[in-house]
Short mmCIF file of C-alpha atoms in Angstrom, two decimals:
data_model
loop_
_atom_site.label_atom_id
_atom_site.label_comp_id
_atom_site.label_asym_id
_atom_site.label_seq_id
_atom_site.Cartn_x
_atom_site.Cartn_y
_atom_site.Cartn_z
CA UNK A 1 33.24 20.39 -2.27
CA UNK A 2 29.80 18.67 -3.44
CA UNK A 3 28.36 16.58 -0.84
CA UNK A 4 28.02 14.05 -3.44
CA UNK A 5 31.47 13.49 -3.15
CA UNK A 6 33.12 14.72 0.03
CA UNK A 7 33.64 11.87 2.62
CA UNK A 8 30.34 13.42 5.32
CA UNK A 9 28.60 12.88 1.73
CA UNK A 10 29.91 9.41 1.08
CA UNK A 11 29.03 8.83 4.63
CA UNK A 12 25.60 9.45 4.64
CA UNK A 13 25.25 7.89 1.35
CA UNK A 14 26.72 4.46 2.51
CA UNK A 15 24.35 4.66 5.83
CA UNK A 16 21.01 4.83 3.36
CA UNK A 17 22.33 2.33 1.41
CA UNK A 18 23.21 -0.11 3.68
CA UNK A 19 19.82 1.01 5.69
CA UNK A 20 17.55 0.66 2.61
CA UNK A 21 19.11 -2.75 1.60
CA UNK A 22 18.32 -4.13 4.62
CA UNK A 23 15.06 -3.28 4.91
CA UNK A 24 15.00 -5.12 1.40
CA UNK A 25 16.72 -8.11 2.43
CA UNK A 26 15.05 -8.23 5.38
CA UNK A 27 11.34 -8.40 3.58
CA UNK A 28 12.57 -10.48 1.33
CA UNK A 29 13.36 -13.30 3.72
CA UNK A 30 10.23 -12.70 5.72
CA UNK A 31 8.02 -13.15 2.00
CA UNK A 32 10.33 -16.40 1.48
CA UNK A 33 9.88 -17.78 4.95
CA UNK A 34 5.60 -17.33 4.62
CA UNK A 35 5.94 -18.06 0.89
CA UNK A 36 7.65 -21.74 1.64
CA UNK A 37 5.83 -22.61 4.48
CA UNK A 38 2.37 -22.02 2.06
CA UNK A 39 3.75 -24.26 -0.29
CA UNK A 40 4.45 -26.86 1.78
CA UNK A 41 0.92 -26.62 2.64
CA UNK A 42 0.09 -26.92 -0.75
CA UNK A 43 1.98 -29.89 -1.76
CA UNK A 44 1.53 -32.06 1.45
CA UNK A 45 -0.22 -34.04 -0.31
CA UNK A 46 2.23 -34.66 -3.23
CA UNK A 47 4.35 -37.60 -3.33
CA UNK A 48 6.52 -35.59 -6.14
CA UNK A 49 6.80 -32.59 -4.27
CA UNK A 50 10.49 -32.08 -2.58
CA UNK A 51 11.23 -29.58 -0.35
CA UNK A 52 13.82 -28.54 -2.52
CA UNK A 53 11.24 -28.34 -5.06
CA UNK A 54 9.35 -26.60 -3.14
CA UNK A 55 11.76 -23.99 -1.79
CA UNK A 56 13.08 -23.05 -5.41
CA UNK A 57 9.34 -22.25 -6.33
CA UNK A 58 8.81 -20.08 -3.63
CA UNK A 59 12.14 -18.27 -4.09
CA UNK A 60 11.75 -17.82 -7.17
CA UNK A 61 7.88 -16.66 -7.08
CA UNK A 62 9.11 -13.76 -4.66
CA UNK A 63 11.24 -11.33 -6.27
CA UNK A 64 8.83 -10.26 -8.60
CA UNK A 65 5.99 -9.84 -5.31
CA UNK A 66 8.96 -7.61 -3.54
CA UNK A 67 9.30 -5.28 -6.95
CA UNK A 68 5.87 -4.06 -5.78
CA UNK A 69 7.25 -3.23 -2.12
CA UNK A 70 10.34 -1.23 -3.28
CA UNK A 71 9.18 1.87 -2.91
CA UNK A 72 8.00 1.05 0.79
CA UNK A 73 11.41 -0.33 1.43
CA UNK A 74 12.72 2.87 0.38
CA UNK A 75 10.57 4.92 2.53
CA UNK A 76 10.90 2.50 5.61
CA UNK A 77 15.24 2.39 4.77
CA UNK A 78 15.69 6.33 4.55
CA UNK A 79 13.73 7.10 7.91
CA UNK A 80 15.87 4.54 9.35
CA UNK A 81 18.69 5.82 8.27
CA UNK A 82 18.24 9.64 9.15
CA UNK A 83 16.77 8.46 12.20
CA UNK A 84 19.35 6.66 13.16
CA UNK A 85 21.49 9.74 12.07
CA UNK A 86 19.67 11.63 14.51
CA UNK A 87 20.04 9.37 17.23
CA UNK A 88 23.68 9.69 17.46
CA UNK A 89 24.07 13.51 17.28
CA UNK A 90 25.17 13.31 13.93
CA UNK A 91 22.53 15.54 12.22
CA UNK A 92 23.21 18.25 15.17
CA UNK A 93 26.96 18.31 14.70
CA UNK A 94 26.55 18.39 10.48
CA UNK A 95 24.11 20.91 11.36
CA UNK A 96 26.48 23.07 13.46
CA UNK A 97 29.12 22.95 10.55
CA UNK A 98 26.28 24.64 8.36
CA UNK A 99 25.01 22.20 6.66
CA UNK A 100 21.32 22.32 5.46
CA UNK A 101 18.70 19.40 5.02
CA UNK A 102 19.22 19.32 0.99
CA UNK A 103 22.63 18.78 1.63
CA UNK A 104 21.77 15.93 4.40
CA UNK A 105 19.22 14.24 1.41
CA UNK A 106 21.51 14.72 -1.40
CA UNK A 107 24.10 11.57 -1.37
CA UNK A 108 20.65 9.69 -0.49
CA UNK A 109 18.32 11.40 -3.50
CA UNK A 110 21.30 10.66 -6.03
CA UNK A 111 21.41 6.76 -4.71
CA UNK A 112 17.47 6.40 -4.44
CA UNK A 113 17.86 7.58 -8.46
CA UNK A 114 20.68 4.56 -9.08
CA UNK A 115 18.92 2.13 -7.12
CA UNK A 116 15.69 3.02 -8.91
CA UNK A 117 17.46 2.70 -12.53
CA UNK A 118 19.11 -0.58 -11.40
CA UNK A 119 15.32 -1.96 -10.24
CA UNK A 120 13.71 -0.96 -13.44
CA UNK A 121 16.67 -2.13 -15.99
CA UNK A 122 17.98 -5.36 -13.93
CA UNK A 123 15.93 -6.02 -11.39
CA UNK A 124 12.42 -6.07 -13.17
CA UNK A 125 13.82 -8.75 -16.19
CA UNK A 126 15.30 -10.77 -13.33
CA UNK A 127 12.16 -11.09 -11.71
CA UNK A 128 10.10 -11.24 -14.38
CA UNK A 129 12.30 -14.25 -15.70
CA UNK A 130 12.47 -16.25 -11.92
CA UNK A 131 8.64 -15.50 -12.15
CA UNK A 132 8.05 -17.71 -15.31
CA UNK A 133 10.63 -20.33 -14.00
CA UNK A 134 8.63 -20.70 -10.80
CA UNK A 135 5.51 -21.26 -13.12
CA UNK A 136 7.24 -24.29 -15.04
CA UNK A 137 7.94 -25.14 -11.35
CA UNK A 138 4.29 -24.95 -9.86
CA UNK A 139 3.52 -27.16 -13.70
CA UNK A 140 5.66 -29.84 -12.44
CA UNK A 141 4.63 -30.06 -9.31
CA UNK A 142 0.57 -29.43 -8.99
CA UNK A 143 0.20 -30.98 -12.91
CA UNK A 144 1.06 -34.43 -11.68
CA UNK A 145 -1.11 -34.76 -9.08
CA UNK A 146 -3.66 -37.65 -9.12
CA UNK A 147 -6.41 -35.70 -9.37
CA UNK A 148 -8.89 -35.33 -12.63
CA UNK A 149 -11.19 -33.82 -10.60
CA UNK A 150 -12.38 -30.10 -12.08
CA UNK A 151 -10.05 -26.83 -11.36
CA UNK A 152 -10.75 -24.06 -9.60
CA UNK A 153 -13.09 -21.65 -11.10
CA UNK A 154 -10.58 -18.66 -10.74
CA UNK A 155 -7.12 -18.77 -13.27
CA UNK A 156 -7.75 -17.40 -16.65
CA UNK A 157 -10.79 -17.59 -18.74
CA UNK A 158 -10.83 -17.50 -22.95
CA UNK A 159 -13.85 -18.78 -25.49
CA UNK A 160 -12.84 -20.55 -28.75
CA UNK A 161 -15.70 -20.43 -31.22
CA UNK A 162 -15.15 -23.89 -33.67
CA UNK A 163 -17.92 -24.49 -37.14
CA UNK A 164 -19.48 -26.96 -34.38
CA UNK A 165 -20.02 -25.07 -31.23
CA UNK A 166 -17.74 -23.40 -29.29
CA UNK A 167 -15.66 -24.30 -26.36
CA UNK A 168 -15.11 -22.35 -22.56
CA UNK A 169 -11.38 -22.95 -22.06
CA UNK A 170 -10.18 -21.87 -18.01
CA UNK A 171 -6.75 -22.23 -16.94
CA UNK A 172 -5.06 -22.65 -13.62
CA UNK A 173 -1.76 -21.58 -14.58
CA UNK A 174 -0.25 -20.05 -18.04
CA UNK A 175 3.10 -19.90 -18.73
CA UNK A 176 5.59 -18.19 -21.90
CA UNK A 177 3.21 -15.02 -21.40
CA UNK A 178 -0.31 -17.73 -22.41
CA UNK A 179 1.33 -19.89 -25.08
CA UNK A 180 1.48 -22.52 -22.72
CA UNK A 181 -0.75 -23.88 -20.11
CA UNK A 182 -1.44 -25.98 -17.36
CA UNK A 183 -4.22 -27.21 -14.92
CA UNK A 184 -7.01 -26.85 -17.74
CA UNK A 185 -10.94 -26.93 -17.56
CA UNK A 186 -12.79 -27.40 -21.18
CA UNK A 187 -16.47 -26.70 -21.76
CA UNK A 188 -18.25 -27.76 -24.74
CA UNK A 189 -21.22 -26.80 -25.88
CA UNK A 190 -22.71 -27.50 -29.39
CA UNK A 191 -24.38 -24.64 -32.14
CA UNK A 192 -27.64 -24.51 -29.70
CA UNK A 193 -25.64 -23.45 -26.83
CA UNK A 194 -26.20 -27.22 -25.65
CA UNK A 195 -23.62 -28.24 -23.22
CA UNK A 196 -21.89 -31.88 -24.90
CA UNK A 197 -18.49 -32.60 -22.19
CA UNK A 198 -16.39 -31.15 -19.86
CA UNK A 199 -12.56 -31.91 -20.56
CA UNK A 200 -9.82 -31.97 -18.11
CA UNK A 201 -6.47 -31.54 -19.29
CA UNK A 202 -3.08 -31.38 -17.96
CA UNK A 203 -1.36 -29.00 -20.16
CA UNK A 204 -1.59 -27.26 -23.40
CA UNK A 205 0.27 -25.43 -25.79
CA UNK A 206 -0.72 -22.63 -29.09
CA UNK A 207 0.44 -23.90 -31.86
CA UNK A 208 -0.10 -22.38 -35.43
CA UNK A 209 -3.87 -22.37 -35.72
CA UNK A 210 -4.64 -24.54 -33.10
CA UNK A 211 -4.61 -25.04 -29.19
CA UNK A 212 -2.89 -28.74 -28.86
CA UNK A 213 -4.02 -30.47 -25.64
CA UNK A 214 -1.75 -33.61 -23.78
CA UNK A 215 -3.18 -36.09 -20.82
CA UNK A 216 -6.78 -35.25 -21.92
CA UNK A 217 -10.10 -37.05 -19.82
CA UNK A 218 -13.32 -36.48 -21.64
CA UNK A 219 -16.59 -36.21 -19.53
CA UNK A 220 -19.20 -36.86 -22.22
CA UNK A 221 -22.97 -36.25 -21.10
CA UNK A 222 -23.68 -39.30 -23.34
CA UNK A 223 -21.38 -41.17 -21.80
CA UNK A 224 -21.34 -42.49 -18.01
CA UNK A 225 -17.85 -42.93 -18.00
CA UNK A 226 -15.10 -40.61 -18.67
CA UNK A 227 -12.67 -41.94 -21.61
CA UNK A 228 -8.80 -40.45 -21.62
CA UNK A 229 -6.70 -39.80 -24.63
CA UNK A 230 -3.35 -38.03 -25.35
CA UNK A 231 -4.24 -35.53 -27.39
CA UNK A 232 -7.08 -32.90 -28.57
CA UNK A 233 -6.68 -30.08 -30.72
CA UNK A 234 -9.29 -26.93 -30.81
CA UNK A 235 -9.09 -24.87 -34.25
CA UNK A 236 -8.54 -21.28 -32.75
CA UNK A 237 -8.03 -17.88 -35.11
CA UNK A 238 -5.70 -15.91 -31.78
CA UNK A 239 -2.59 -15.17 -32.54
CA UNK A 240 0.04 -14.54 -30.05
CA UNK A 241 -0.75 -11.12 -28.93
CA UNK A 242 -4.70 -11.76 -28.86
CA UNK A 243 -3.77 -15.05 -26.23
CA UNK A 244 -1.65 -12.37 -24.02
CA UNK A 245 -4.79 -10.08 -23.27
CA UNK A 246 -6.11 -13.31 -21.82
CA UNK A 247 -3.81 -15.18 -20.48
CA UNK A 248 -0.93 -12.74 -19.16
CA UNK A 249 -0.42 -9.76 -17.03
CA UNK A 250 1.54 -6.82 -17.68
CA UNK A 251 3.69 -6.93 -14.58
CA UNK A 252 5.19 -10.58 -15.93
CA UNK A 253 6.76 -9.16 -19.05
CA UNK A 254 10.19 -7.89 -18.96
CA UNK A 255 10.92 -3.81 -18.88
CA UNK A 256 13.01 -4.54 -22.24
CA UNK A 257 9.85 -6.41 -23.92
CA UNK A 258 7.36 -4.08 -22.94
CA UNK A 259 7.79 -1.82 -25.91
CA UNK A 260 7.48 -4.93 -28.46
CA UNK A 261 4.37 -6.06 -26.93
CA UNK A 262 3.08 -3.09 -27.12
CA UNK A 263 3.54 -2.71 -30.65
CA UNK A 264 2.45 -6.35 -31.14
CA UNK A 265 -0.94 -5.27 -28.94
CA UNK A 266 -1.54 -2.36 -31.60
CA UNK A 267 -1.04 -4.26 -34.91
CA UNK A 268 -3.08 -6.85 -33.74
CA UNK A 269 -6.30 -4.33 -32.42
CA UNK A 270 -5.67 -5.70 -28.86
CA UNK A 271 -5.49 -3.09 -26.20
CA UNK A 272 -2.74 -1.70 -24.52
CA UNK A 273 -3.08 0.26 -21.62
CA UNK A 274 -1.62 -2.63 -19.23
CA UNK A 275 1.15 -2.56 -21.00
CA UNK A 276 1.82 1.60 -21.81
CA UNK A 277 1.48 2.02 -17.97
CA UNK A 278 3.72 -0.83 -16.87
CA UNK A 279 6.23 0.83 -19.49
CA UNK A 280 5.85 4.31 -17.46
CA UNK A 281 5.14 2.90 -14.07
CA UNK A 282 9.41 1.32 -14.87
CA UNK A 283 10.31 4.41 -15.97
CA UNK A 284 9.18 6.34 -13.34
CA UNK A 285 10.77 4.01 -10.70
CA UNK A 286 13.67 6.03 -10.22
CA UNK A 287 11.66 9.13 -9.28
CA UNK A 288 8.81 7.44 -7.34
CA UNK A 289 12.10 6.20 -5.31
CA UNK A 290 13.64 9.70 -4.89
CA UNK A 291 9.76 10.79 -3.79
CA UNK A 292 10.00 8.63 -1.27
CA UNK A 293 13.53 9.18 0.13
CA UNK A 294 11.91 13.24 0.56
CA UNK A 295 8.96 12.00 2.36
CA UNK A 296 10.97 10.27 4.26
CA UNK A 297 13.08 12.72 5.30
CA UNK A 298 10.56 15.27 5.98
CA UNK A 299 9.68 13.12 8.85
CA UNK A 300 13.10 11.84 10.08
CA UNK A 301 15.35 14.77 10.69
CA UNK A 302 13.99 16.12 13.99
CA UNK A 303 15.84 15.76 16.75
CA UNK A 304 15.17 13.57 19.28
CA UNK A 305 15.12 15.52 22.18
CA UNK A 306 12.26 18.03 20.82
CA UNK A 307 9.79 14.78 21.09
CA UNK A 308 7.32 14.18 19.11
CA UNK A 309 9.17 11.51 16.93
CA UNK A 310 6.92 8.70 17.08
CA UNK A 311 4.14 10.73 15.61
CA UNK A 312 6.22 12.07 12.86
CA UNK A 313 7.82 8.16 11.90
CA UNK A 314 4.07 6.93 12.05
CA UNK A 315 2.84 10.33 9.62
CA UNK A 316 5.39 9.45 6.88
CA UNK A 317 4.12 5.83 7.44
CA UNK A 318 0.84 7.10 6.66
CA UNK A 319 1.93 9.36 3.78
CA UNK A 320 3.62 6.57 2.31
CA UNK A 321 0.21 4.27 2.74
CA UNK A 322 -1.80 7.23 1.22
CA UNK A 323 0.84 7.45 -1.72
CA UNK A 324 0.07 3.63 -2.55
CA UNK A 325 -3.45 4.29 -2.76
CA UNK A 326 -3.16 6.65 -4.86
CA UNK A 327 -0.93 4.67 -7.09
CA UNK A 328 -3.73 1.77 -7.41
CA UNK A 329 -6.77 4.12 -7.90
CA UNK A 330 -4.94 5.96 -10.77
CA UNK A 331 -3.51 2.23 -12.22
CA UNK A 332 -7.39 0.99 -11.90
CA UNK A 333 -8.35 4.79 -13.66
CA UNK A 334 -5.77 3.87 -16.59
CA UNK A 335 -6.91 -0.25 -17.05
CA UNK A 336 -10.52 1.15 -17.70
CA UNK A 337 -9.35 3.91 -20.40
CA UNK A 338 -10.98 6.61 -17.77
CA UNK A 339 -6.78 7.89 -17.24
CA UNK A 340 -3.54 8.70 -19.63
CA UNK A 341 -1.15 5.77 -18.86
CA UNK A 342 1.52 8.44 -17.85
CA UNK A 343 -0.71 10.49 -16.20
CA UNK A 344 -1.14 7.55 -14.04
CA UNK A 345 1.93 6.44 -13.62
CA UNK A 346 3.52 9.83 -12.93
CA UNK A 347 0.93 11.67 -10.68
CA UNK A 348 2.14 9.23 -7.90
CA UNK A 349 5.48 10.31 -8.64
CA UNK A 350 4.62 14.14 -8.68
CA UNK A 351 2.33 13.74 -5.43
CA UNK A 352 4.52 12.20 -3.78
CA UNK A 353 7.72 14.34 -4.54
CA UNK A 354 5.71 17.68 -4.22
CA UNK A 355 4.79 16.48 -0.49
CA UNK A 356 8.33 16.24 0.94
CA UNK A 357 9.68 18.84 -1.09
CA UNK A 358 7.17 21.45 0.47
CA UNK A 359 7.33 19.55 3.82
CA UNK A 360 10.99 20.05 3.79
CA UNK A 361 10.80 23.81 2.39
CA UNK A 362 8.51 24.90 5.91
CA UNK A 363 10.72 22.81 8.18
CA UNK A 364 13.84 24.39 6.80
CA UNK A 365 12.80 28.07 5.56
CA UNK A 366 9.91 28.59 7.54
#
């Protein structure tokens, strides 16, 4: 009988399970706990702010910071689990019945695949969709603050040229992947590159052919004091796609919209290697996660009394470290055009895989 089914199979597919979702849960608490306790620091200060509020934000804000740390909770879950395994005798006595090591990593490769295809096809919208919540979120909370006072000079950066200068937009925050957003910083300059005013503005919003700006205060140079209005709308020629290279990431759109922005990117002449390797980095998911699950076990299934188990937890550790450099050299090689998006997003994968697979080949065959 396949040990994907027997009941030793089921058995040792239920102990990674539980094992790796622990690990998960577990993280995901500890990001929550920091997360809140940040933005309470944040919004001291805020009359507005309750710790409700506050706690909703931060829950929300962390799924899609875990998604990143999946594969590590993976890696971290499976040694756990065979090591646990071990601890008991149970490896020695499946052993003794004949049972090999592909048999023991089996029931845990096949879940690591689900799990993987669950992440990438559920997981990733959910996230990506609590992710823009928690930015309408930070908007009500940070954008009525009493302070007109200028943003920080990090957020997200775009230049509107206008038939009577042009105009340096930053933004702290963007929502609706850049058609909306919030904590703004205008700079104005006139056809001789002469700066005119500095604009602070709450929010804003693309409209068609225009950027439309609310709770607007104007610092003039010709005037000493700053004068607030409503409104102010800057002519702009972007269309949707165009704001998105600016003013969005690819790791905020949804697995399921990926391919539609990416055909959006292309019509438009934007580029769209963010976006092609997000698209393989999901796909790949399931795999990376398998990789991991042999790494892992190429590290946990010695036996405790031979020794020498601390070294081996603290090697796949550092395989697994080595593995995520990889993965952001060959992301970085892909963003500047210098790598294929799937050659990027699958060497990783292959690397990885190839590793405990020949790991596991010497341990068991010599």
């Amino acid at each position: 009988m396949s040990m994907l089914t027997n009941t030793l199979g089921r058995y040792f597919a239920r102990t990674f399970v539980v094992s790796a979702l622990g690990v998960f849960v577990g993280i995901f608490v500890l990001l929550v706990l920091v997360d809140y306790i940040e933005m309470m620091r944040k919004t001291a200060n805020l009359a507005s702010a309750s710790g409700l509020m506050v706690a909703a934000t931060s829950l929300f804000r962390v799924p899609q910071a875990l998604e990143k740390l999946t594969p590590f909770c993976m890696l971290i879950g499976a040694m756990a689990c065979y090591l646990t395994l071990s601890r008991r005798m149970e490896l020695v006595v499946a052993r003794a019945a004949g049972i090999s090591a592909w048999q023991f990593i089996a029931p845990a490769l096949a879940w690591a695949l689900v799990i993987g295809a669950i992440a990438t096809m559920a997981y990733n919208p959910l996230a990506a969709y609590l992710r823009e919540s928690s930015k309408r979120m930070e908007a009500q909370l940070f954008g009525s603050a009493p302070n007109w006072g200028a943003q920080d000079a990090s957020g997200f950066w775009r230049i509107e040229n206008t038939p009577d200068g042009h105009t340096i937009i930053n933004a702290a925050r963007s929502e609706g992947q850049g058609v909306r957003l919030t904590g703004l910083t205008l700079f104005r300059f006139d056809t001789a590159n002469h700066f005119r005013e500095r604009i602070e503005a709450q929010e804003a919003s693309l409209e068609n052919g225009y950027w439309l700006f609310r709770k607007v205060r104007v610092y003039a140079v010709s005037n000493a004091m700053p004068h607030d209005q409503e409104t102010l709308t800057i002519p702009t020629s972007a269309t949707e796609a165009q704001v998105r290279d600016n003013f969005s990431t690819p790791e905020t759109v949804s697995f399921w919209q990926l391919p539609a922005y990416i055909r959006s990117s292309e019509s438009s002449g934007s580029t769209t290697a963010g976006y092609r390797l997000q698209f393989h980095k999901l796909v790949a998911q399931p795999f990376l996660l398998a990789a991991m699950v042999m790494l892992a076990a190429s590290v946990s299934l010695r036996f405790f009394r031979f020794g020498g188990v601390q070294k081996m937890v603290l090697g796949g550790v550092g395989a697994g470290f080595l593995l995520y450099v990889l993965s952001k050299v060959t992301e970085d090689l892909s963003k500047a055009d210098l790598m294929h998006p799937i050659t990027a997003a699958w060497l990783p994968v292959t690397v990885g895989g190839l590793a405990g697979f020949m790991a596991l080949l010497y341990q068991e065959d010599g």
